[in-house]
Amino acid sequence: MRFLITGHKGFIGSHIYSEFSNKYEVYGYDIGDSFPDAKFDVIVHMAARGLIRKSIEMPYDYFQDDLALVLKFLEIARKNDSVFIFPSSGSTAEPTNPYSLAKKQAEEWIKLYGKLYGLKYYILRFFNIYGDGSRKGAVYLFTKAALFDEEAVVYGDGSHIRYFLYVGDVPKTIERLLNEKYRSGEYEVGSGKGTSVNDLISLIEHITGKRLKVRHENYILPEAEKLIALNTIVKDPTPLDVGIKKVIEFIKSDYKNDVQR
């Protein structure tokens, strides 16, 4: 199979690109690159602007790179009969910002292409992907704070529950979807186990052997108390403690590289 991975230099996209490059013919694209002139069996469209708070400051830019860009690659997929894979999130149910709205509208366009043109697609609803290569998100920020004796900010009282899925499980899940020929549709990609922010902190403290300094603040934007996948398609997800240890290795390597510079 010939793959196009857009956003192949980003956090999740780079893991998919790296994993698939060992097995398939793989091409990469990032925002600002020239559009590839080739035919692909599968387009995994990861390229997008991804910061919710920035989307409020820059709504038009997020429209261009998070919605209009989807249409460009949908057209490439339609003309070449490519399978189209798109990452979504649990925040599309009730969009409160341009990022979430663009995701929701992109889903509607993808499903319309499926109905009108017979496009085969997978909309993957990701739930809190973390891992080596990411420098944001609760797992990274809390682990880094513990390792370097920094203060961690928790929004709310820490009781809200999330699924935390290790990034290495994403390419495995995509590969299984394709190999087992799942039907077009929307699929939840989560760990299958809910973890509160407070429990995450306790686990990080246990693994690092360090007490985390926590400061509580009010939510900046509305947050769901529970954001979990009800029917995840992930098989044998990486245990959270194993994933945290991988993040620790990444942070230490990152710090070592900074020192050497």
Short mmCIF file of C-alpha atoms in Angstrom, two decimals:
data_model
loop_
_atom_site.label_atom_id
_atom_site.label_comp_id
_atom_site.label_asym_id
_atom_site.label_seq_id
_atom_site.Cartn_x
_atom_site.Cartn_y
_atom_site.Cartn_z
CA MET A 1 0.00 0.00 0.00
CA ARG A 2 1.04 3.57 -0.68
CA PHE A 3 0.30 5.98 2.17
CA LEU A 4 0.20 9.75 2.46
CA ILE A 5 0.56 10.93 6.05
CA THR A 6 -0.23 14.61 6.39
CA GLY A 7 1.11 16.31 9.49
CA HIS A 8 3.92 13.74 9.42
CA LYS A 9 6.23 15.97 11.44
CA GLY A 10 3.70 16.45 14.22
CA PHE A 11 3.29 14.42 17.37
CA ILE A 12 0.82 11.70 16.32
CA GLY A 13 1.58 11.96 12.60
CA SER A 14 5.30 11.36 13.13
CA HIS A 15 4.60 8.13 15.02
CA ILE A 16 2.31 6.89 12.23
CA TYR A 17 4.85 7.95 9.58
CA SER A 18 7.73 6.24 11.37
CA GLU A 19 5.84 3.01 12.05
CA PHE A 20 4.42 2.69 8.52
CA SER A 21 7.69 3.62 6.80
CA ASN A 22 9.08 0.29 7.99
CA LYS A 23 6.36 -1.63 6.16
CA TYR A 24 4.86 0.42 3.32
CA GLU A 25 5.59 3.09 0.71
CA VAL A 26 4.97 6.26 2.67
CA TYR A 27 4.93 9.96 1.74
CA GLY A 28 4.63 12.94 4.08
CA TYR A 29 3.02 16.38 3.87
CA ASP A 30 2.88 19.27 6.32
CA ILE A 31 1.05 22.60 6.27
CA GLY A 32 2.83 24.89 3.81
CA ASP A 33 4.29 22.08 1.67
CA SER A 34 3.45 21.66 -2.02
CA PHE A 35 0.61 19.24 -2.62
CA PRO A 36 1.97 15.82 -3.56
CA ASP A 37 1.41 14.79 -7.17
CA ALA A 38 0.85 11.08 -6.72
CA LYS A 39 -1.89 8.52 -6.21
CA PHE A 40 -2.28 7.03 -2.76
CA ASP A 41 -4.16 4.01 -1.49
CA VAL A 42 -4.62 5.62 1.92
CA ILE A 43 -4.54 9.25 3.07
CA VAL A 44 -4.14 9.72 6.82
CA HIS A 45 -4.96 13.39 7.28
CA MET A 46 -3.35 14.52 10.53
CA ALA A 47 -2.21 18.01 9.42
CA ALA A 48 -4.01 20.77 11.35
CA ARG A 49 -3.62 23.56 13.84
CA GLY A 50 -4.33 22.00 17.20
CA LEU A 51 -4.47 24.55 20.03
CA ILE A 52 -7.98 25.33 21.21
CA ARG A 53 -7.03 28.61 22.88
CA LYS A 54 -5.15 29.79 19.77
CA SER A 55 -8.19 29.00 17.64
CA ILE A 56 -10.16 31.63 19.54
CA GLU A 57 -7.49 34.20 18.71
CA MET A 58 -7.08 33.09 15.07
CA PRO A 59 -10.43 31.74 13.81
CA TYR A 60 -9.80 32.32 10.10
CA ASP A 61 -6.41 30.56 10.18
CA TYR A 62 -8.06 27.59 11.85
CA PHE A 63 -10.77 27.55 9.19
CA GLN A 64 -8.12 27.44 6.47
CA ASP A 65 -5.89 24.78 8.01
CA ASP A 66 -8.46 22.72 9.93
CA LEU A 67 -11.38 22.68 7.47
CA ALA A 68 -10.43 23.98 4.02
CA LEU A 69 -7.36 21.74 4.04
CA VAL A 70 -9.59 18.74 4.73
CA LEU A 71 -11.56 19.53 1.57
CA LYS A 72 -8.37 19.65 -0.51
CA PHE A 73 -7.33 16.17 0.58
CA LEU A 74 -10.88 14.83 0.34
CA GLU A 75 -10.79 15.84 -3.33
CA ILE A 76 -7.49 14.03 -3.81
CA ALA A 77 -8.99 10.96 -2.13
CA ARG A 78 -12.17 11.15 -4.23
CA LYS A 79 -10.30 11.42 -7.54
CA ASN A 80 -7.89 8.59 -6.68
CA ASP A 81 -10.28 6.30 -4.80
CA SER A 82 -8.13 6.55 -1.65
CA VAL A 83 -9.22 5.50 1.82
CA PHE A 84 -9.49 8.66 3.92
CA ILE A 85 -8.59 8.57 7.63
CA PHE A 86 -9.31 11.59 9.79
CA PRO A 87 -8.64 12.26 13.48
CA SER A 88 -11.43 13.84 15.45
CA SER A 89 -12.01 14.31 19.16
CA GLY A 90 -14.59 14.08 21.89
CA SER A 91 -14.97 17.88 21.82
CA THR A 92 -17.09 17.92 18.64
CA ALA A 93 -20.40 17.12 20.36
CA GLU A 94 -20.92 20.73 21.45
CA PRO A 95 -18.22 22.93 19.85
CA THR A 96 -17.22 25.89 22.02
CA ASN A 97 -14.36 27.17 19.84
CA PRO A 98 -13.22 27.37 16.18
CA TYR A 99 -11.00 24.30 16.52
CA SER A 100 -13.85 22.04 17.67
CA LEU A 101 -16.28 23.53 15.14
CA ALA A 102 -13.83 22.91 12.29
CA LYS A 103 -13.46 19.29 13.41
CA LYS A 104 -17.23 18.81 13.53
CA GLN A 105 -17.80 20.39 10.12
CA ALA A 106 -14.93 18.35 8.65
CA GLU A 107 -16.67 15.19 9.84
CA GLU A 108 -19.87 16.28 8.08
CA TRP A 109 -17.99 16.88 4.82
CA ILE A 110 -16.27 13.49 5.04
CA LYS A 111 -19.57 11.68 5.61
CA LEU A 112 -21.13 13.61 2.71
CA TYR A 113 -18.29 12.47 0.43
CA GLY A 114 -19.02 8.95 1.58
CA LYS A 115 -22.68 9.25 0.59
CA LEU A 116 -22.19 11.14 -2.68
CA TYR A 117 -19.03 9.54 -4.03
CA GLY A 118 -18.68 6.25 -2.19
CA LEU A 119 -15.53 7.44 -0.44
CA LYS A 120 -14.27 4.92 2.08
CA TYR A 121 -13.41 6.70 5.31
CA TYR A 122 -12.59 6.24 8.96
CA ILE A 123 -13.25 9.08 11.38
CA LEU A 124 -11.19 8.31 14.46
CA ARG A 125 -12.31 9.99 17.66
CA PHE A 126 -9.13 10.28 19.74
CA PHE A 127 -9.23 10.49 23.52
CA ASN A 128 -6.20 12.18 25.15
CA ILE A 129 -3.29 10.77 23.18
CA TYR A 130 0.02 11.16 25.03
CA GLY A 131 3.55 9.89 24.66
CA ASP A 132 7.12 10.60 23.64
CA GLY A 133 7.30 13.53 21.26
CA SER A 134 4.51 15.54 22.84
CA ARG A 135 5.36 18.53 25.02
CA LYS A 136 1.83 19.31 26.11
CA GLY A 137 -1.04 17.53 27.81
CA ALA A 138 -1.56 16.35 31.37
CA VAL A 139 0.73 13.30 31.27
CA TYR A 140 3.70 15.25 29.92
CA LEU A 141 3.20 18.38 32.02
CA PHE A 142 2.67 16.55 35.30
CA THR A 143 5.53 14.13 34.69
CA LYS A 144 7.90 16.96 33.79
CA ALA A 145 6.80 18.91 36.88
CA ALA A 146 7.53 15.90 39.09
CA LEU A 147 10.95 15.26 37.56
CA PHE A 148 12.11 18.88 37.80
CA ASP A 149 10.33 19.90 41.01
CA GLU A 150 8.06 22.34 39.18
CA GLU A 151 4.54 23.41 39.99
CA ALA A 152 1.70 21.67 38.14
CA VAL A 153 -1.53 23.50 37.36
CA VAL A 154 -4.75 21.52 37.70
CA TYR A 155 -7.93 23.09 36.36
CA GLY A 156 -10.88 22.32 38.59
CA ASP A 157 -10.62 19.92 41.51
CA GLY A 158 -8.93 17.12 39.55
CA SER A 159 -11.89 14.76 39.72
CA HIS A 160 -12.65 14.93 35.97
CA ILE A 161 -12.04 11.64 34.21
CA ARG A 162 -10.26 11.04 30.92
CA TYR A 163 -8.96 8.16 28.81
CA PHE A 164 -5.20 8.45 28.32
CA LEU A 165 -3.96 6.48 25.29
CA TYR A 166 -0.29 5.98 24.44
CA VAL A 167 0.54 7.30 20.96
CA GLY A 168 2.17 4.04 19.86
CA ASP A 169 -1.26 2.39 19.94
CA VAL A 170 -2.58 4.69 17.20
CA PRO A 171 -0.68 3.28 14.15
CA LYS A 172 -1.44 -0.26 15.32
CA THR A 173 -5.15 0.59 15.44
CA ILE A 174 -5.12 2.20 11.99
CA GLU A 175 -3.32 -0.80 10.52
CA ARG A 176 -5.88 -3.17 11.99
CA LEU A 177 -8.77 -1.11 10.61
CA LEU A 178 -7.30 -1.43 7.14
CA ASN A 179 -6.20 -5.05 7.31
CA GLU A 180 -9.47 -6.25 8.81
CA LYS A 181 -11.45 -4.09 6.35
CA TYR A 182 -13.67 -2.30 8.84
CA ARG A 183 -16.66 -0.57 7.31
CA SER A 184 -16.61 3.19 6.75
CA GLY A 185 -17.70 5.07 9.84
CA GLU A 186 -16.78 6.73 13.09
CA TYR A 187 -14.66 4.86 15.62
CA GLU A 188 -13.56 5.71 19.14
CA VAL A 189 -9.87 5.40 19.90
CA GLY A 190 -9.26 5.36 23.64
CA SER A 191 -7.58 3.30 26.31
CA GLY A 192 -10.78 1.71 27.59
CA LYS A 193 -9.99 2.78 31.15
CA GLY A 194 -11.00 6.08 32.70
CA THR A 195 -8.50 7.84 34.96
CA SER A 196 -9.14 10.98 36.98
CA VAL A 197 -6.56 13.74 36.94
CA ASN A 198 -6.00 13.17 40.65
CA ASP A 199 -5.34 9.47 40.07
CA LEU A 200 -2.97 10.34 37.22
CA ILE A 201 -1.02 12.58 39.57
CA SER A 202 -0.85 9.84 42.21
CA LEU A 203 0.45 7.35 39.62
CA ILE A 204 3.12 9.78 38.40
CA GLU A 205 4.19 10.40 42.00
CA HIS A 206 4.44 6.66 42.59
CA ILE A 207 6.52 6.03 39.44
CA THR A 208 8.87 9.01 39.88
CA GLY A 209 9.07 8.73 43.67
CA LYS A 210 8.50 12.48 43.90
CA ARG A 211 5.74 14.54 45.44
CA LEU A 212 4.07 16.83 42.92
CA LYS A 213 3.42 20.47 43.81
CA VAL A 214 -0.09 21.24 42.58
CA ARG A 215 -1.86 24.57 42.12
CA HIS A 216 -5.59 24.51 41.37
CA GLU A 217 -7.15 27.07 39.03
CA ASN A 218 -10.62 27.58 37.59
CA TYR A 219 -11.39 26.24 34.14
CA ILE A 220 -10.46 28.63 31.34
CA LEU A 221 -12.99 27.01 29.00
CA PRO A 222 -15.91 24.69 29.80
CA GLU A 223 -14.69 21.12 30.40
CA ALA A 224 -16.63 17.86 30.49
CA GLU A 225 -16.42 16.09 33.83
CA LYS A 226 -16.11 12.76 32.04
CA LEU A 227 -14.71 12.40 28.52
CA ILE A 228 -14.35 8.70 27.75
CA ALA A 229 -14.80 6.34 24.82
CA LEU A 230 -17.88 4.18 25.24
CA ASN A 231 -16.85 1.65 22.59
CA THR A 232 -13.14 1.92 21.85
CA ILE A 233 -11.69 -0.18 19.03
CA VAL A 234 -8.19 -0.25 20.53
CA LYS A 235 -6.98 -3.76 21.35
CA ASP A 236 -4.48 -4.37 24.16
CA PRO A 237 -3.66 -0.72 24.87
CA THR A 238 -0.35 0.17 26.48
CA PRO A 239 -0.87 0.33 30.28
CA LEU A 240 -0.72 3.88 31.62
CA ASP A 241 2.21 3.17 33.92
CA VAL A 242 4.24 1.79 30.99
CA GLY A 243 3.38 4.84 28.90
CA ILE A 244 4.41 7.21 31.70
CA LYS A 245 7.79 5.49 31.89
CA LYS A 246 8.24 6.09 28.15
CA VAL A 247 7.40 9.76 28.70
CA ILE A 248 9.99 9.93 31.49
CA GLU A 249 12.63 8.57 29.09
CA PHE A 250 11.61 11.15 26.48
CA ILE A 251 11.76 14.06 28.96
CA LYS A 252 15.19 13.02 30.23
CA SER A 253 16.49 12.68 26.67
CA ASP A 254 14.98 16.06 25.79
CA TYR A 255 16.68 17.66 28.80
CA LYS A 256 20.02 16.04 27.98
CA ASN A 257 19.87 17.37 24.41
CA ASP A 258 19.07 20.88 25.68
CA VAL A 259 22.05 20.80 28.03
CA GLN A 260 24.38 19.65 25.26
CA ARG A 261 23.29 22.54 23.05
#
